[in-house]
Amino acid sequence: MKKILLTTTALVVAGAFALTGCSSERGGDTGSGSGDEAAKGFEAGSTIGVALPDKTSENWVLAGKLFTDGLEEAGYKADVQYAPASNTVAEQQNQIQAMVQNGAKVIIIGAKDGKQLATQVQAAKDAGAYVIAYDRLIENTEAVDYYVAFDNFKVGQLQGQALLDGLEERAGHEAPYNIELFSGSPDDANSAVFFDGAMDVLQPKIDDGTLNVVSGQTEIAQTATEGWLAENAQNRMDTLLTGSYSGDTVLDGVLSPNDTLARAIITSVQQAGKPVPVVTGQDSEVESVKSIMEGVQYSTINKDTSLLVEQAIKMVGQLQKGDEVDVNDTESYDNGVKVVDSYLLEPLIVTKENAADAYKNVPSLLEIVESYQ
Ligand code: BGC
């Protein structure tokens, strides 16, 4: 698998640069494929295609609604499609092809499998449309113009740090702590970046003996959760508990890459009659926010979907007018054939302690938090 990060250091440096607001604005005159057409703009009121993957977490469901409303409000015709849960890759390929044929001027793609869209995004480019990778990178093609996402490496680092903090707070004993590691779906480019970010924090603590991965499963391939499916994480946790935590061996913590998987991992441990370990998450899903407030799941990440959709729609507006497109990172996301100009937003760690503050701009979640206070 081609690593999408140039180097960890490059990303951290670029991320720090990006997030301190030193934005480097670039138009489309780079000759890199995002290119020559960018200065041209296109007709206001054009069709914008949005191809989203299956609904594996609440953020995807919300994104579809926000894109439909936001694009129409901005005067475009929105063509928002989800790939169904079965045969997702082929369906998403067909949907993108249809958007091209229907004359969409920009196609925003939350990829199901970012390695399998090269033909379709090339067809979009050939037809004169722009392609924006949304949340997940599209790999091995020149034909992706921009990437808009939360800083995925930072997400991983925050998860790793939350796991360490949670262990100190809740394990009830000194180190060493027994932990297990989970990662996301191998067909999602984000999964490796989340895991690399987390291991950037956790590996030194594994090396110095603070953390003990009892199963010994520390390679990403061993920790993967195919399709980001809850049942796959639950089955793996069941197997780990049987194989490595029989008798008195206590599981102190689990790195979980998102909330859906965190809840599945917690269910597995509860069904085995064991105490709930410190479990991380991501996405601020309603059930996980409740679980955090109840003191069960330890942490999640606030990646406010409305901000990400807003940024993507802003890019569409800049492309439409032929303006320069705002990017704040031109180094981190190598898709295998080019480094994709990116706009990265800053993720926020959420625990019970800071939840009210973390969701101060997300009324639906703030309401849940306040109902526990
Ligand atoms: C997203 C996460 C999400 C996961 C599963 C990732 O690409 O960045 O926010 O939890 O997909 O849907």
CSV table of C-alpha atoms and ligand atoms in Angstrom, one decimal:
chain,number,residue,atom,x,y,z
A,1,MET,CA,0.0,0.0,0.0
A,2,LYS,CA,1.3,3.4,-1.0
A,3,LYS,CA,1.7,5.6,2.0
A,4,ILE,CA,-0.1,8.8,1.6
A,5,LEU,CA,2.0,10.8,3.9
A,6,LEU,CA,5.3,12.1,2.7
A,7,THR,CA,6.7,11.8,6.2
A,8,THR,CA,5.3,12.2,9.6
A,9,THR,CA,7.4,15.2,10.2
A,10,ALA,CA,6.4,16.9,7.0
A,11,LEU,CA,2.8,16.5,7.9
A,12,VAL,CA,3.2,17.9,11.4
A,13,VAL,CA,5.2,20.8,10.2
A,14,ALA,CA,2.8,21.5,7.3
A,15,GLY,CA,-0.2,21.0,9.7
A,16,ALA,CA,1.2,23.5,12.2
A,17,PHE,CA,1.8,25.9,9.4
A,18,ALA,CA,-1.7,25.3,8.1
A,19,LEU,CA,-3.5,25.6,11.3
A,20,THR,CA,-1.8,28.8,12.4
A,21,GLY,CA,-3.6,30.4,9.5
A,22,CYS,CA,-0.7,31.0,7.1
A,23,SER,CA,-2.8,30.1,4.2
A,24,SER,CA,-1.2,29.7,0.9
A,25,GLU,CA,-3.7,30.5,-1.8
A,26,ARG,CA,-3.3,28.9,-5.1
A,27,GLY,CA,-5.2,29.2,-8.3
A,28,GLY,CA,-5.3,26.6,-11.0
A,29,ASP,CA,-2.3,27.7,-12.9
A,30,THR,CA,0.0,25.1,-11.4
A,31,GLY,CA,0.0,22.9,-14.5
A,32,SER,CA,-0.4,20.0,-12.1
A,33,GLY,CA,-3.8,18.9,-13.4
A,34,SER,CA,-5.8,21.2,-11.1
A,35,GLY,CA,-4.7,23.5,-13.7
A,36,ASP,CA,-5.5,25.4,-16.6
A,37,GLU,CA,-9.2,25.3,-16.4
A,38,ALA,CA,-9.4,26.8,-12.9
A,39,ALA,CA,-9.1,30.4,-14.1
A,40,LYS,CA,-12.1,29.9,-16.4
A,41,GLY,CA,-14.9,29.6,-13.9
A,42,PHE,CA,-18.3,28.3,-15.0
A,43,GLU,CA,-21.9,29.4,-15.1
A,44,ALA,CA,-23.7,30.3,-11.9
A,45,GLY,CA,-26.5,27.9,-11.2
A,46,SER,CA,-24.7,24.9,-12.7
A,47,THR,CA,-25.1,21.4,-11.4
A,48,ILE,CA,-22.7,20.2,-8.6
A,49,GLY,CA,-22.4,16.5,-8.0
A,50,VAL,CA,-21.8,15.1,-4.5
A,51,ALA,CA,-21.0,11.4,-4.3
A,52,LEU,CA,-20.9,10.1,-0.7
A,53,PRO,CA,-20.1,6.6,0.5
A,54,ASP,CA,-22.4,4.3,2.5
A,55,LYS,CA,-23.7,5.7,5.7
A,56,THR,CA,-21.2,4.1,8.1
A,57,SER,CA,-21.4,7.0,10.5
A,58,GLU,CA,-23.7,9.9,11.3
A,59,ASN,CA,-21.3,12.4,9.7
A,60,TRP,CA,-22.0,11.0,6.2
A,61,VAL,CA,-25.8,11.2,6.8
A,62,LEU,CA,-25.5,14.8,7.9
A,63,ALA,CA,-23.2,15.8,5.1
A,64,GLY,CA,-25.7,14.8,2.5
A,65,LYS,CA,-28.4,17.0,3.9
A,66,LEU,CA,-26.0,19.9,4.4
A,67,PHE,CA,-24.7,19.7,0.8
A,68,THR,CA,-28.2,19.6,-0.6
A,69,ASP,CA,-29.3,22.6,1.4
A,70,GLY,CA,-26.1,24.6,1.2
A,71,LEU,CA,-25.6,24.2,-2.5
A,72,GLU,CA,-29.2,25.1,-3.3
A,73,GLU,CA,-29.0,28.1,-1.1
A,74,ALA,CA,-25.9,29.2,-3.0
A,75,GLY,CA,-27.8,28.9,-6.2
A,76,TYR,CA,-26.5,25.6,-7.6
A,77,LYS,CA,-28.4,22.5,-8.6
A,78,ALA,CA,-27.3,19.8,-6.2
A,79,ASP,CA,-27.1,16.2,-7.2
A,80,VAL,CA,-26.3,14.3,-4.0
A,81,GLN,CA,-25.9,10.5,-4.2
A,82,TYR,CA,-25.1,7.8,-1.7
A,83,ALA,CA,-23.6,4.6,-2.7
A,84,PRO,CA,-25.7,1.8,-1.2
A,85,ALA,CA,-24.3,-0.5,1.4
A,86,SER,CA,-23.8,-3.4,-1.0
A,87,ASN,CA,-21.8,-3.2,-4.1
A,88,THR,CA,-20.8,0.3,-3.0
A,89,VAL,CA,-17.7,0.7,-5.1
A,90,ALA,CA,-19.3,-0.1,-8.4
A,91,GLU,CA,-22.4,1.9,-7.6
A,92,GLN,CA,-20.3,4.9,-6.6
A,93,GLN,CA,-18.3,4.6,-9.9
A,94,ASN,CA,-21.6,4.6,-11.8
A,95,GLN,CA,-22.9,7.6,-9.9
A,96,ILE,CA,-19.9,9.7,-10.7
A,97,GLN,CA,-20.0,8.6,-14.3
A,98,ALA,CA,-23.6,9.7,-14.5
A,99,MET,CA,-22.8,13.1,-12.8
A,100,VAL,CA,-20.1,13.7,-15.5
A,101,GLN,CA,-22.6,12.8,-18.3
A,102,ASN,CA,-25.2,15.1,-16.7
A,103,GLY,CA,-22.8,18.0,-17.0
A,104,ALA,CA,-21.9,18.6,-13.3
A,105,LYS,CA,-19.2,21.3,-13.1
A,106,VAL,CA,-17.7,20.2,-9.8
A,107,ILE,CA,-17.9,16.7,-8.4
A,108,ILE,CA,-17.3,16.4,-4.6
A,109,ILE,CA,-16.5,12.9,-3.6
A,110,GLY,CA,-16.4,11.2,-0.3
A,111,ALA,CA,-14.8,8.0,-1.6
A,112,LYS,CA,-15.9,4.5,-0.7
A,113,ASP,CA,-12.6,3.2,-2.0
A,114,GLY,CA,-10.2,6.0,-2.9
A,115,LYS,CA,-8.1,3.7,-5.0
A,116,GLN,CA,-10.8,2.7,-7.3
A,117,LEU,CA,-12.0,6.0,-8.8
A,118,ALA,CA,-9.2,6.9,-11.1
A,119,THR,CA,-11.2,6.2,-14.3
A,120,GLN,CA,-14.2,8.1,-13.2
A,121,VAL,CA,-12.4,11.2,-12.0
A,122,GLN,CA,-10.3,11.3,-15.2
A,123,ALA,CA,-13.6,11.2,-17.1
A,124,ALA,CA,-14.7,14.2,-15.0
A,125,LYS,CA,-11.5,16.1,-15.8
A,126,ASP,CA,-11.8,15.3,-19.5
A,127,ALA,CA,-15.3,16.7,-19.5
A,128,GLY,CA,-13.9,19.9,-17.9
A,129,ALA,CA,-15.3,19.4,-14.4
A,130,TYR,CA,-13.4,19.9,-11.2
A,131,VAL,CA,-12.9,17.2,-8.6
A,132,ILE,CA,-12.8,17.8,-4.9
A,133,ALA,CA,-12.0,14.9,-2.6
A,134,TYR,CA,-14.1,15.3,0.5
A,135,ASP,CA,-12.9,13.9,3.9
A,136,ARG,CA,-11.2,10.9,2.2
A,137,LEU,CA,-8.3,11.3,-0.3
A,138,ILE,CA,-8.7,9.9,-3.9
A,139,GLU,CA,-5.5,8.0,-4.7
A,140,ASN,CA,-3.3,7.2,-7.8
A,141,THR,CA,-4.7,9.8,-10.1
A,142,GLU,CA,-3.7,13.3,-11.4
A,143,ALA,CA,-7.3,14.1,-11.8
A,144,VAL,CA,-8.2,15.2,-8.3
A,145,ASP,CA,-8.0,19.0,-7.9
A,146,TYR,CA,-8.4,19.6,-4.2
A,147,TYR,CA,-8.8,17.8,-0.9
A,148,VAL,CA,-10.9,19.2,2.0
A,149,ALA,CA,-10.8,17.4,5.3
A,150,PHE,CA,-10.1,17.6,9.0
A,151,ASP,CA,-6.5,17.1,9.8
A,152,ASN,CA,-6.5,13.3,9.9
A,153,PHE,CA,-3.0,12.9,11.4
A,154,LYS,CA,-3.9,15.3,14.2
A,155,VAL,CA,-7.1,13.3,14.8
A,156,GLY,CA,-4.9,10.2,15.4
A,157,GLN,CA,-2.5,12.1,17.7
A,158,LEU,CA,-5.5,13.4,19.7
A,159,GLN,CA,-6.8,9.8,20.0
A,160,GLY,CA,-3.5,8.5,21.2
A,161,GLN,CA,-3.1,11.2,23.8
A,162,ALA,CA,-6.6,10.7,25.0
A,163,LEU,CA,-5.9,7.0,25.5
A,164,LEU,CA,-2.9,7.9,27.6
A,165,ASP,CA,-4.7,10.5,29.6
A,166,GLY,CA,-7.7,8.2,30.2
A,167,LEU,CA,-5.5,5.4,31.4
A,168,GLU,CA,-3.8,7.6,34.0
A,169,GLU,CA,-7.2,8.9,35.1
A,170,ARG,CA,-9.2,5.7,35.1
A,171,ALA,CA,-7.1,2.5,35.2
A,172,GLY,CA,-6.9,2.6,38.9
A,173,HIS,CA,-3.3,1.5,39.0
A,174,GLU,CA,0.2,2.5,37.8
A,175,ALA,CA,1.6,1.6,34.4
A,176,PRO,CA,2.1,-0.8,32.7
A,177,TYR,CA,-1.3,-0.6,31.1
A,178,ASN,CA,-2.8,-3.4,29.0
A,179,ILE,CA,-4.2,-2.1,25.7
A,180,GLU,CA,-5.5,-3.2,22.3
A,181,LEU,CA,-5.4,-1.2,19.0
A,182,PHE,CA,-8.1,-0.9,16.3
A,183,SER,CA,-7.9,0.9,13.0
A,184,GLY,CA,-10.4,1.7,10.3
A,185,SER,CA,-11.2,0.2,6.9
A,186,PRO,CA,-8.2,-0.5,4.7
A,187,ASP,CA,-10.0,0.9,1.6
A,188,ASP,CA,-10.2,4.3,3.3
A,189,ALA,CA,-7.0,6.4,2.9
A,190,ASN,CA,-7.8,8.0,6.3
A,191,SER,CA,-7.4,4.8,8.2
A,192,ALA,CA,-3.7,4.7,7.9
A,193,VAL,CA,-3.3,8.4,8.7
A,194,PHE,CA,-5.4,8.1,11.9
A,195,PHE,CA,-3.4,5.1,12.9
A,196,ASP,CA,0.0,6.7,12.1
A,197,GLY,CA,-1.1,9.8,14.1
A,198,ALA,CA,-2.1,7.6,17.1
A,199,MET,CA,1.1,5.5,17.0
A,200,ASP,CA,3.1,8.7,16.8
A,201,VAL,CA,2.0,9.2,20.4
A,202,LEU,CA,1.6,5.5,21.5
A,203,GLN,CA,4.7,3.8,20.0
A,204,PRO,CA,7.2,5.5,22.4
A,205,LYS,CA,5.0,4.4,25.3
A,206,ILE,CA,4.9,0.8,24.0
A,207,ASP,CA,8.7,0.9,23.5
A,208,ASP,CA,9.3,2.1,27.1
A,209,GLY,CA,7.0,-0.4,28.6
A,210,THR,CA,4.2,2.0,29.8
A,211,LEU,CA,1.8,0.3,27.4
A,212,ASN,CA,1.5,-3.4,26.8
A,213,VAL,CA,-0.4,-4.6,23.7
A,214,VAL,CA,-1.2,-8.0,25.2
A,215,SER,CA,-2.3,-9.6,21.9
A,216,GLY,CA,0.9,-8.4,20.2
A,217,GLN,CA,-1.2,-7.1,17.3
A,218,THR,CA,0.4,-3.7,16.5
A,219,GLU,CA,0.6,-3.8,12.7
A,220,ILE,CA,-2.1,-1.9,10.9
A,221,ALA,CA,-3.1,-4.9,8.9
A,222,GLN,CA,-3.8,-6.9,12.1
A,223,THR,CA,-5.9,-4.1,13.6
A,224,ALA,CA,-8.0,-3.2,10.6
A,225,THR,CA,-11.8,-3.1,10.6
A,226,GLU,CA,-13.1,-4.0,7.1
A,227,GLY,CA,-15.8,-1.6,5.9
A,228,TRP,CA,-15.7,0.3,9.2
A,229,LEU,CA,-18.4,-2.1,10.3
A,230,ALA,CA,-19.3,-2.4,14.0
A,231,GLU,CA,-19.8,-6.2,13.8
A,232,ASN,CA,-16.3,-6.6,12.5
A,233,ALA,CA,-14.8,-4.7,15.5
A,234,GLN,CA,-17.1,-6.5,17.9
A,235,ASN,CA,-16.0,-9.9,16.5
A,236,ARG,CA,-12.3,-9.0,16.7
A,237,MET,CA,-12.7,-7.7,20.3
A,238,ASP,CA,-14.5,-11.0,21.2
A,239,THR,CA,-11.6,-12.9,19.8
A,240,LEU,CA,-9.0,-10.8,21.6
A,241,LEU,CA,-10.8,-11.2,24.9
A,242,THR,CA,-10.9,-14.9,24.6
A,243,GLY,CA,-7.3,-15.2,23.3
A,244,SER,CA,-5.5,-12.7,25.5
A,245,TYR,CA,-7.7,-11.7,28.5
A,246,SER,CA,-8.8,-14.9,30.0
A,247,GLY,CA,-8.5,-15.3,33.8
A,248,ASP,CA,-7.3,-12.2,35.7
A,249,THR,CA,-5.7,-10.3,32.8
A,250,VAL,CA,-7.4,-6.9,32.8
A,251,LEU,CA,-7.9,-4.8,29.6
A,252,ASP,CA,-7.2,-1.2,30.6
A,253,GLY,CA,-7.7,0.6,27.3
A,254,VAL,CA,-8.5,0.4,23.6
A,255,LEU,CA,-7.6,2.7,20.8
A,256,SER,CA,-10.7,2.9,18.7
A,257,PRO,CA,-10.6,5.0,15.5
A,258,ASN,CA,-14.3,6.1,15.6
A,259,ASP,CA,-17.5,6.1,17.7
A,260,THR,CA,-19.3,3.4,15.9
A,261,LEU,CA,-16.5,1.0,16.5
A,262,ALA,CA,-16.0,2.3,20.1
A,263,ARG,CA,-19.5,1.3,21.0
A,264,ALA,CA,-19.1,-2.1,19.4
A,265,ILE,CA,-15.9,-2.7,21.4
A,266,ILE,CA,-17.6,-1.6,24.6
A,267,THR,CA,-20.5,-4.0,23.9
A,268,SER,CA,-18.1,-6.9,23.4
A,269,VAL,CA,-16.3,-6.2,26.7
A,270,GLN,CA,-19.6,-5.8,28.6
A,271,GLN,CA,-21.0,-9.0,27.1
A,272,ALA,CA,-17.8,-10.8,28.3
A,273,GLY,CA,-18.6,-9.5,31.8
A,274,LYS,CA,-15.4,-7.5,32.0
A,275,PRO,CA,-15.0,-3.9,33.3
A,276,VAL,CA,-15.2,-1.3,30.5
A,277,PRO,CA,-11.7,-0.1,29.5
A,278,VAL,CA,-10.8,3.4,28.4
A,279,VAL,CA,-12.0,3.6,24.8
A,280,THR,CA,-11.4,6.5,22.4
A,281,GLY,CA,-13.6,7.5,19.4
A,282,GLN,CA,-14.3,10.0,16.7
A,283,ASP,CA,-17.2,11.8,15.1
A,284,SER,CA,-19.3,12.9,18.1
A,285,GLU,CA,-22.1,10.5,17.3
A,286,VAL,CA,-25.1,11.1,19.6
A,287,GLU,CA,-25.0,7.7,21.3
A,288,SER,CA,-21.3,8.1,22.0
A,289,VAL,CA,-21.7,11.6,23.4
A,290,LYS,CA,-24.4,10.2,25.8
A,291,SER,CA,-22.0,7.3,26.7
A,292,ILE,CA,-19.2,9.8,27.4
A,293,MET,CA,-21.5,11.8,29.6
A,294,GLU,CA,-22.5,8.6,31.4
A,295,GLY,CA,-18.8,7.9,32.0
A,296,VAL,CA,-18.6,4.9,29.8
A,297,GLN,CA,-16.8,5.8,26.5
A,298,TYR,CA,-13.8,8.0,27.3
A,299,SER,CA,-13.4,10.3,24.4
A,300,THR,CA,-14.5,11.3,20.9
A,301,ILE,CA,-13.4,13.9,18.4
A,302,ASN,CA,-15.5,16.9,17.3
A,303,LYS,CA,-15.2,17.2,13.5
A,304,ASP,CA,-18.0,19.6,12.9
A,305,THR,CA,-19.5,18.4,9.6
A,306,SER,CA,-21.2,21.7,8.9
A,307,LEU,CA,-17.8,23.4,8.8
A,308,LEU,CA,-16.4,20.9,6.4
A,309,VAL,CA,-19.3,21.1,4.1
A,310,GLU,CA,-19.2,24.9,4.3
A,311,GLN,CA,-15.5,24.8,3.2
A,312,ALA,CA,-16.2,22.5,0.3
A,313,ILE,CA,-19.1,24.8,-0.9
A,314,LYS,CA,-16.7,27.8,-0.5
A,315,MET,CA,-14.3,26.0,-2.9
A,316,VAL,CA,-17.1,25.5,-5.4
A,317,GLY,CA,-17.9,29.2,-5.2
A,318,GLN,CA,-14.2,30.1,-5.9
A,319,LEU,CA,-14.0,27.7,-8.8
A,320,GLN,CA,-17.3,29.0,-10.2
A,321,LYS,CA,-16.0,32.5,-10.3
A,322,GLY,CA,-12.6,31.5,-11.5
A,323,ASP,CA,-11.0,32.8,-8.3
A,324,GLU,CA,-8.1,31.4,-6.5
A,325,VAL,CA,-9.1,28.5,-4.3
A,326,ASP,CA,-8.1,28.7,-0.6
A,327,VAL,CA,-5.8,25.9,0.5
A,328,ASN,CA,-3.7,25.8,3.6
A,329,ASP,CA,-1.6,22.6,3.0
A,330,THR,CA,0.3,21.8,-0.1
A,331,GLU,CA,2.6,19.1,1.3
A,332,SER,CA,0.9,16.4,3.3
A,333,TYR,CA,-1.4,14.5,1.0
A,334,ASP,CA,0.6,12.6,-1.6
A,335,ASN,CA,-2.0,10.5,-3.4
A,336,GLY,CA,0.6,8.3,-5.1
A,337,VAL,CA,1.1,10.4,-8.2
A,338,LYS,CA,0.8,14.0,-6.9
A,339,VAL,CA,0.6,16.0,-3.8
A,340,VAL,CA,-3.0,17.2,-3.6
A,341,ASP,CA,-3.6,20.9,-2.6
A,342,SER,CA,-5.6,20.7,0.6
A,343,TYR,CA,-7.7,22.7,3.0
A,344,LEU,CA,-7.4,21.1,6.5
A,345,LEU,CA,-9.6,22.0,9.4
A,346,GLU,CA,-8.7,21.5,13.0
A,347,PRO,CA,-10.2,18.6,15.0
A,348,LEU,CA,-11.0,18.9,18.7
A,349,ILE,CA,-10.7,16.2,21.4
A,350,VAL,CA,-13.8,15.8,23.5
A,351,THR,CA,-14.1,14.1,27.0
A,352,LYS,CA,-16.7,14.5,29.7
A,353,GLU,CA,-14.7,17.3,31.1
A,354,ASN,CA,-14.6,19.7,28.2
A,355,ALA,CA,-17.8,18.5,26.4
A,356,ALA,CA,-19.9,21.6,27.1
A,357,ASP,CA,-17.1,23.9,25.8
A,358,ALA,CA,-16.3,21.6,22.8
A,359,TYR,CA,-19.9,21.6,21.6
A,360,LYS,CA,-20.7,25.3,22.3
A,361,ASN,CA,-21.3,25.8,18.6
A,362,VAL,CA,-23.2,22.5,18.0
A,363,PRO,CA,-26.6,23.1,19.6
A,364,SER,CA,-27.9,19.5,19.2
A,365,LEU,CA,-24.9,18.0,21.1
A,366,LEU,CA,-24.7,20.8,23.6
A,367,GLU,CA,-28.3,20.1,24.6
A,368,ILE,CA,-27.4,16.5,25.3
A,369,VAL,CA,-24.4,17.5,27.3
A,370,GLU,CA,-26.4,19.9,29.3
A,371,SER,CA,-29.1,17.3,30.0
A,372,TYR,CA,-26.5,15.5,32.1
A,373,GLN,CA,-25.3,18.4,34.1
B,1,BGC,C1,-14.0,9.5,8.4
B,1,BGC,C2,-14.4,9.3,9.8
B,1,BGC,C3,-15.5,8.2,9.9
B,1,BGC,C4,-15.1,7.0,9.1
B,1,BGC,C5,-16.2,5.9,9.0
B,1,BGC,C6,-13.6,8.2,7.8
B,1,BGC,O1,-13.1,8.4,6.5
B,1,BGC,O2,-13.0,10.5,8.4
B,1,BGC,O3,-14.9,10.4,10.4
B,1,BGC,O4,-15.6,7.7,11.2
B,1,BGC,O5,-14.7,7.4,7.8
B,1,BGC,O6,-17.3,6.4,8.4
